[in-house]
mmCIF file of C-alpha atoms in Angstrom:
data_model
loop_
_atom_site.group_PDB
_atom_site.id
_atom_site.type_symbol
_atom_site.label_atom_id
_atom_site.label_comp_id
_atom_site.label_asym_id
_atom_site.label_seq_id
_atom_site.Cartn_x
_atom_site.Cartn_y
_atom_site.Cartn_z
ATOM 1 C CA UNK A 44 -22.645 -8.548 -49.623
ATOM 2 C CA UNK A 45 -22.043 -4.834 -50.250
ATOM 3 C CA UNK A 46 -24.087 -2.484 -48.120
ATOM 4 C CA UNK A 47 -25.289 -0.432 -51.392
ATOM 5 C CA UNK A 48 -28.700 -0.324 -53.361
ATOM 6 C CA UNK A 49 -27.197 -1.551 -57.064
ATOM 7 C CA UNK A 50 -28.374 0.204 -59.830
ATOM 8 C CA UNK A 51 -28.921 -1.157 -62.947
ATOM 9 C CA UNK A 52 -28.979 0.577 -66.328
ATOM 10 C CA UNK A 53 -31.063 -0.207 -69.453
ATOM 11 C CA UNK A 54 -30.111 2.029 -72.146
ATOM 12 C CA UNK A 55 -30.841 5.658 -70.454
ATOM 13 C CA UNK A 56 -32.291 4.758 -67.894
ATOM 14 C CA UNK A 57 -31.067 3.682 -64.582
ATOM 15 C CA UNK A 58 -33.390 0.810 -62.372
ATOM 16 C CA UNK A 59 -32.924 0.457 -58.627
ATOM 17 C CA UNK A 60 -34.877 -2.051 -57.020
ATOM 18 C CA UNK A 61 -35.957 -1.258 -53.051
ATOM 19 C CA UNK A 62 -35.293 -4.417 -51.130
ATOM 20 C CA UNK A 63 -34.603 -3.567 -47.995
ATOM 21 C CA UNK A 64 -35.483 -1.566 -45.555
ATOM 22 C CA UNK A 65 -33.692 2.060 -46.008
ATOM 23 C CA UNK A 66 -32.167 3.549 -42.716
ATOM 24 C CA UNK A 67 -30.029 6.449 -43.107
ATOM 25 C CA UNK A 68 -27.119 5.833 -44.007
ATOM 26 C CA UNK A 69 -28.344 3.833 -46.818
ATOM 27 C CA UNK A 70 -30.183 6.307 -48.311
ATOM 28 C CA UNK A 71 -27.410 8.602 -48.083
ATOM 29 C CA UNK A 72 -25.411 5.902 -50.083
ATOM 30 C CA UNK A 73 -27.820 5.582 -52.888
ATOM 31 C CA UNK A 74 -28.412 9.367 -52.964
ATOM 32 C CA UNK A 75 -24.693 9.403 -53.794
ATOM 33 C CA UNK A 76 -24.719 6.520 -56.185
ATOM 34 C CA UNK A 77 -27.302 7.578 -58.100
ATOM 35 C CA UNK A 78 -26.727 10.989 -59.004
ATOM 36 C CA UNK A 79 -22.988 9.748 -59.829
ATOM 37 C CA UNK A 80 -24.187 7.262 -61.839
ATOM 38 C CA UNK A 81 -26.342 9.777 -63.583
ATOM 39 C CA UNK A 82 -24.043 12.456 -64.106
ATOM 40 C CA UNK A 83 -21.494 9.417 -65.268
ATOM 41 C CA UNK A 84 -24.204 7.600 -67.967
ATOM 42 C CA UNK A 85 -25.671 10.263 -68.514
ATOM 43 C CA UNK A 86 -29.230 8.686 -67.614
ATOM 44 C CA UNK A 87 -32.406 10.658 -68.773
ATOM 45 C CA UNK A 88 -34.635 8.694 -66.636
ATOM 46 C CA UNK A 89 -34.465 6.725 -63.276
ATOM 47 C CA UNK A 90 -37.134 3.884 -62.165
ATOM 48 C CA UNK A 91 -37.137 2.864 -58.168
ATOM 49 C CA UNK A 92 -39.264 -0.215 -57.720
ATOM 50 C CA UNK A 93 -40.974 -0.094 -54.191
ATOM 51 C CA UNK A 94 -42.750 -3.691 -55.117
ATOM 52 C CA UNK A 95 -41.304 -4.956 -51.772
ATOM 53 C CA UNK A 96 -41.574 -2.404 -49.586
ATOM 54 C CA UNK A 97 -44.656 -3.165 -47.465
ATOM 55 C CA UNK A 98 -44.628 0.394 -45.260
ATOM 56 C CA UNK A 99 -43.773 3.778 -47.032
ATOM 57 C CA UNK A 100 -43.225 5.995 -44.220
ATOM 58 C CA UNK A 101 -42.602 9.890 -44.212
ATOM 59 C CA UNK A 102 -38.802 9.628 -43.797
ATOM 60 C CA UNK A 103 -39.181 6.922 -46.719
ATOM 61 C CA UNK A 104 -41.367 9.249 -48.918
ATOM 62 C CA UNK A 105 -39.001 11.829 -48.092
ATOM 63 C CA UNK A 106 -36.367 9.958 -50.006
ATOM 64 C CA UNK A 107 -38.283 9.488 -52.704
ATOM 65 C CA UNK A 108 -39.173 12.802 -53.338
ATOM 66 C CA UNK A 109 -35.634 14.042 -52.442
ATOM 67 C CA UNK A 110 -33.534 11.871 -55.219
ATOM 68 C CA UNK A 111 -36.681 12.803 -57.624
ATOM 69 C CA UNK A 112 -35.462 16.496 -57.110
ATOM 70 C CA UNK A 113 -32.082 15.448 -57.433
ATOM 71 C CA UNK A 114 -32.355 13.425 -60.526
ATOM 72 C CA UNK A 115 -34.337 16.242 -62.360
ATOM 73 C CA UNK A 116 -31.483 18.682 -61.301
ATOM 74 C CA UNK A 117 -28.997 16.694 -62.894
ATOM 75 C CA UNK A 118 -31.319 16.121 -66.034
ATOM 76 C CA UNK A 119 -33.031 12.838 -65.519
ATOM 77 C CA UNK A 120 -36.923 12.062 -64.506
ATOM 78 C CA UNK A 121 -37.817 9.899 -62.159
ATOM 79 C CA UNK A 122 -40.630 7.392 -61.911
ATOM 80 C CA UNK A 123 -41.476 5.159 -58.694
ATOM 81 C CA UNK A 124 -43.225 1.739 -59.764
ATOM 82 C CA UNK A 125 -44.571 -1.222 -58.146
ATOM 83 C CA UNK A 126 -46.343 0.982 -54.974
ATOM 84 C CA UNK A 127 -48.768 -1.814 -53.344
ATOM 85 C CA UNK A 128 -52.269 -1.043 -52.741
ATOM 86 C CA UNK A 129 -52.194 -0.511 -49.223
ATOM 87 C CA UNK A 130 -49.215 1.501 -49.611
ATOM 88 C CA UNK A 131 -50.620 3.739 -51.766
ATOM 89 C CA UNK A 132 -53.819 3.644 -49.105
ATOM 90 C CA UNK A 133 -51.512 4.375 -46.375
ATOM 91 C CA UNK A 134 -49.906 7.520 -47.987
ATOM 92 C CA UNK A 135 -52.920 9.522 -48.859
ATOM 93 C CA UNK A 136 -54.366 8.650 -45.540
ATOM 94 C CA UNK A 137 -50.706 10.443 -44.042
ATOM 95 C CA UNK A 138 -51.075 13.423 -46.437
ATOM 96 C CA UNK A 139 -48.034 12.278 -47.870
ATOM 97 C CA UNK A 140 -48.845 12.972 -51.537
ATOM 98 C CA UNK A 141 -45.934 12.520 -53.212
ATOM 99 C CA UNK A 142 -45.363 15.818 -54.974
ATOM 100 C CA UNK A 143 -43.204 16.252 -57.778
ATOM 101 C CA UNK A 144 -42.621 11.878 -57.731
ATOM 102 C CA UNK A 145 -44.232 10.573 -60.941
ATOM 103 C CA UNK A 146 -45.691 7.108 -60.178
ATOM 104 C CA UNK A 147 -46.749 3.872 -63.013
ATOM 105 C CA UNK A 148 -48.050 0.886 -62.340
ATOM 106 C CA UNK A 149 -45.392 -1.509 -62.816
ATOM 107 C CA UNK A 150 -41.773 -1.230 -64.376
ATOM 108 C CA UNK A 151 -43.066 -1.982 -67.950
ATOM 109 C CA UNK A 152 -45.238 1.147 -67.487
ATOM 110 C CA UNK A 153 -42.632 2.814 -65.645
ATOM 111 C CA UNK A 154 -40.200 2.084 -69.350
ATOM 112 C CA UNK A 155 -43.097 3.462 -71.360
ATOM 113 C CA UNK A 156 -44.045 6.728 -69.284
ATOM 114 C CA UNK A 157 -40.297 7.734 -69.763
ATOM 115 C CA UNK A 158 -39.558 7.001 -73.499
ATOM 116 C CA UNK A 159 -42.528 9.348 -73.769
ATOM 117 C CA UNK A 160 -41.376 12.129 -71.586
ATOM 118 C CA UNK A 161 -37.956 12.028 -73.038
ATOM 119 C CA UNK A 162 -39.577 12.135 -76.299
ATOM 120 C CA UNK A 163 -41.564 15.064 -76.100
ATOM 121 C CA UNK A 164 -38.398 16.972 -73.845
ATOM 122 C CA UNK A 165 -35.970 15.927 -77.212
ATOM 123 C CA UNK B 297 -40.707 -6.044 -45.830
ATOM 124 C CA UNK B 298 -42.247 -8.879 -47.320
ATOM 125 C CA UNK B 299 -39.040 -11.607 -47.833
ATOM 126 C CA UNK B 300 -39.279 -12.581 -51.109
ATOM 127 C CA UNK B 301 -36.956 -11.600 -53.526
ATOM 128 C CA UNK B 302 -38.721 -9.070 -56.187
ATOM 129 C CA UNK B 303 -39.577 -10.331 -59.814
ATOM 130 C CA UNK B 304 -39.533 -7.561 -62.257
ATOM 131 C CA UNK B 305 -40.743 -8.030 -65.891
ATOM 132 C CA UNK B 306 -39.298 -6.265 -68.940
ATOM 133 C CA UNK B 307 -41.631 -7.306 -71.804
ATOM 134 C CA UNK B 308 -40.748 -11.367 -72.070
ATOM 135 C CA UNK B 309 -38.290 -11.431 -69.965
ATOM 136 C CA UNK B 310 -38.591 -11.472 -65.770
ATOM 137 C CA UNK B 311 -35.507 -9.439 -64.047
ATOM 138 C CA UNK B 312 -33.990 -10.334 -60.408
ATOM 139 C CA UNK B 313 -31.929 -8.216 -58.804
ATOM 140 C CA UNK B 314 -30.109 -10.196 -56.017
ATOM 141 C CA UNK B 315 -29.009 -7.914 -53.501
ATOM 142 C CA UNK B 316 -28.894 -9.859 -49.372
ATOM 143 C CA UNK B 317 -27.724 -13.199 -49.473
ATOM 144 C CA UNK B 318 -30.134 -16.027 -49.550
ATOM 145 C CA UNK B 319 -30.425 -18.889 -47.285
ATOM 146 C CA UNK B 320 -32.384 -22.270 -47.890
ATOM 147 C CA UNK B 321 -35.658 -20.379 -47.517
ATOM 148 C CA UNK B 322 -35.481 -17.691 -49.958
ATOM 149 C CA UNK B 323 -33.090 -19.825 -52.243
ATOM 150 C CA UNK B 324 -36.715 -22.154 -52.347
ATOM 151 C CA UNK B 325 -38.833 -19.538 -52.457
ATOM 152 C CA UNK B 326 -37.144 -17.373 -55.281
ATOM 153 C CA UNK B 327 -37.249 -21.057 -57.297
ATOM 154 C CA UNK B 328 -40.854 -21.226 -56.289
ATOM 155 C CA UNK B 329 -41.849 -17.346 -57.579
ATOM 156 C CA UNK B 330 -39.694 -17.487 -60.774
ATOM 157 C CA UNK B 331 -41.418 -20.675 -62.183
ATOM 158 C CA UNK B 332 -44.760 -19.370 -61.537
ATOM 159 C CA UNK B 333 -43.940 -16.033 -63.168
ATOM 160 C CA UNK B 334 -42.617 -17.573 -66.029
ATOM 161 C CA UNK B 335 -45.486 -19.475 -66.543
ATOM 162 C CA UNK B 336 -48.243 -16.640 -65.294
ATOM 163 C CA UNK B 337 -46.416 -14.077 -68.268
ATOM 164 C CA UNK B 338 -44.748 -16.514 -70.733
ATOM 165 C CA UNK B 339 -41.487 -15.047 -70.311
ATOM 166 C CA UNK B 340 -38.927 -16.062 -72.733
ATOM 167 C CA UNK B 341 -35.926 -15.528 -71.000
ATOM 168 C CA UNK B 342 -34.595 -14.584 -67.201
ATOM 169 C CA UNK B 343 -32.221 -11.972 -66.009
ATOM 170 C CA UNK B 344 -30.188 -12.755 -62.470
ATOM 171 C CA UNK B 345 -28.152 -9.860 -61.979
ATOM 172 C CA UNK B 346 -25.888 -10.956 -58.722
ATOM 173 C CA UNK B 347 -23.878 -7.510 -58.748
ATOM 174 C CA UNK B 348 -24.102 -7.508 -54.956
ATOM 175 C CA UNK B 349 -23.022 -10.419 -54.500
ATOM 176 C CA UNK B 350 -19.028 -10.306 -52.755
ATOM 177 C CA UNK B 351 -18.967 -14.450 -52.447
ATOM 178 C CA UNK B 352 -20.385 -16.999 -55.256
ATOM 179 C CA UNK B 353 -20.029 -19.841 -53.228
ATOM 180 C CA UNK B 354 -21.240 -23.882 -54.223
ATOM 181 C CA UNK B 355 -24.675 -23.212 -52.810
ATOM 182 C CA UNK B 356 -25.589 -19.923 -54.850
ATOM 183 C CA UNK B 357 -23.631 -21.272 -57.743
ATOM 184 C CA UNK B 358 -26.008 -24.493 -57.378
ATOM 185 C CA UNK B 359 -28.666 -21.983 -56.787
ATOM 186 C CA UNK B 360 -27.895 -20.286 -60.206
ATOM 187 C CA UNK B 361 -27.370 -23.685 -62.389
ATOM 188 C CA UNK B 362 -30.885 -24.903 -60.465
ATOM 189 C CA UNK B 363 -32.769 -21.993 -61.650
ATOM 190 C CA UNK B 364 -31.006 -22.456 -65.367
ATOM 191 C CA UNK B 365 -32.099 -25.661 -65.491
ATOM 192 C CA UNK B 366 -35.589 -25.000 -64.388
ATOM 193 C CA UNK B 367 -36.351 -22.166 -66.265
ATOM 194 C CA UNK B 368 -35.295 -23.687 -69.449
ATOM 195 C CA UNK B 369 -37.478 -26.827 -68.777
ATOM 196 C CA UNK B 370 -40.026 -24.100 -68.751
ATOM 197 C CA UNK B 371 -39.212 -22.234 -71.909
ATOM 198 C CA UNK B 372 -37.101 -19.181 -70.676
ATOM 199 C CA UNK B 373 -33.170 -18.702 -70.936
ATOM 200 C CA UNK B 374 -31.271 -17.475 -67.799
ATOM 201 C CA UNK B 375 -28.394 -14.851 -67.976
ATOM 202 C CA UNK B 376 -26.779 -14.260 -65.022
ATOM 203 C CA UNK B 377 -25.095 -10.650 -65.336
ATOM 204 C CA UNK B 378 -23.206 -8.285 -63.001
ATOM 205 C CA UNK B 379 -20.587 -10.828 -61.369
ATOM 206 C CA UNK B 380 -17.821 -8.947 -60.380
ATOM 207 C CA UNK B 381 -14.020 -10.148 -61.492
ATOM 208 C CA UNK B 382 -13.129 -11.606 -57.737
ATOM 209 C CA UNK B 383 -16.229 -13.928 -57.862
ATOM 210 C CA UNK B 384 -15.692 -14.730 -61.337
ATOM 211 C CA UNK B 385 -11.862 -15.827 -60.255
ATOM 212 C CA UNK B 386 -13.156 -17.469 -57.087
ATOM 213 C CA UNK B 387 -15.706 -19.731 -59.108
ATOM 214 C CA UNK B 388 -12.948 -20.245 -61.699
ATOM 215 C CA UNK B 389 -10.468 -21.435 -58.701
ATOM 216 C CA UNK B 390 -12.715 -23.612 -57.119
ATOM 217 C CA UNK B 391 -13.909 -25.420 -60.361
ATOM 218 C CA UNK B 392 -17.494 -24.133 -60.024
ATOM 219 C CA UNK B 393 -17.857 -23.602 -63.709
ATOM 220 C CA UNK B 394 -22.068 -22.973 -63.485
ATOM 221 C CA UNK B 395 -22.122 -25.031 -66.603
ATOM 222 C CA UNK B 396 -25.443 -24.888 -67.973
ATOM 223 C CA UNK B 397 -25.535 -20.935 -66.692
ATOM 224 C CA UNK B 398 -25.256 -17.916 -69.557
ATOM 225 C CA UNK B 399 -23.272 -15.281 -68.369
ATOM 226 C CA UNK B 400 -23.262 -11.346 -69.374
ATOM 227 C CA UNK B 401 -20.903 -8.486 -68.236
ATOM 228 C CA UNK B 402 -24.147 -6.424 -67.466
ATOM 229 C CA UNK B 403 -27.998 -5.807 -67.863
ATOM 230 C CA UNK B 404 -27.945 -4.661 -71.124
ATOM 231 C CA UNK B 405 -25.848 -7.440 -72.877
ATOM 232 C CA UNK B 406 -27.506 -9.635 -71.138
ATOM 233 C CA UNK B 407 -30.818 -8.133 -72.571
ATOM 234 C CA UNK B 408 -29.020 -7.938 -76.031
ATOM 235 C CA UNK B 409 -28.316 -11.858 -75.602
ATOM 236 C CA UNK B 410 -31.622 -12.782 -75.063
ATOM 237 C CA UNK B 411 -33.122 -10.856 -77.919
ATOM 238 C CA UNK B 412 -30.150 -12.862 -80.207
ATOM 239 C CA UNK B 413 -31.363 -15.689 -78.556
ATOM 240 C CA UNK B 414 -34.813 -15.692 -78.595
ATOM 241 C CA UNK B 415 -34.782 -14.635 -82.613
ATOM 242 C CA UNK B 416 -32.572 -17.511 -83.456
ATOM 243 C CA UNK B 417 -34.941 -19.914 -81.763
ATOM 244 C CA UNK B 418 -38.091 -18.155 -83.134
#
């Protein structure tokens, strides 16, 4: 096994799929990864599926926020999918809002919210 | 965590990333999950993208052909995509030749294969 988050790419956009927990030097990695892999592709759009992660925590939702910045720097939007109820519970109870992360239900919605954004930036 | 393997789903067709390697459990499991999605959503065709995977060995190249063989009995082709040039030599060298299995260099020809596919049988 490699110690690195793949990523995936569908057309523009590029999918990474949270399966593990994320210590540091993981999310250092896939900081790195990704925006090489966007400023490689060329990726308009970036999708991070949290569907297994059970426990967002501030240094998690920290991550998220700080590769959204990142992303939209280097010309891509990002969209978190697949947040669980009880995560979702857990972060407004924290304060933790989220700012500046766009969130859809599920990937499919995740696919859709971006071919629209990307349409109205073109 | 929750230790299941995530089941994303691209219009008909379900998408697993495999990124830790799987013992018995899981390798059950992700059977277990995958059949019931494809028959909860009427997917037409599977994605396995093993990209993190260093070593194909007998019992994830079983794994694979198992799955194949399953999800076609259920109405959905499996692609396996993302297997990097060492595996693809070690399968090759020890006569693992996941008959039965559909391979693509990446996500997106293996999304372009299905489509092909899926219109020929249609």
């Amino acid at each position: 096994m490699t110690d690195r988050v793949p990523i995936l790419k569908i057309g523009e956009i590029l999918l990474v799929s949270i399966q593990f927990d994320l210590e540091d030097q993981k999310v250092l990695d896939l900081q790195d990864d990704l925006s090489n892999r966007i400023v490689e592709t060329g990726a308009k759009g970036v999708i991070i599926d949290i569907s297994s992660l059970e426990i967002v925590d501030s240094f998690v939702g920290r991550m998220l926020t700080v590769n959204a910045s990142l992303s939209r720097v280097l010309g891509a939007e990002t969209i978190v999918v697949g947040m669980r109820p009880a995560v979702a519970i857990t972060l407004v109870e924290l304060g933790l809002s989220l700012n500046d992360v766009r969130t859809a239900l599920n990937l499919e919605r995740g696919l859709k919210l971006l071919r629209r954004l990307n349409a109205g930036r073109a």
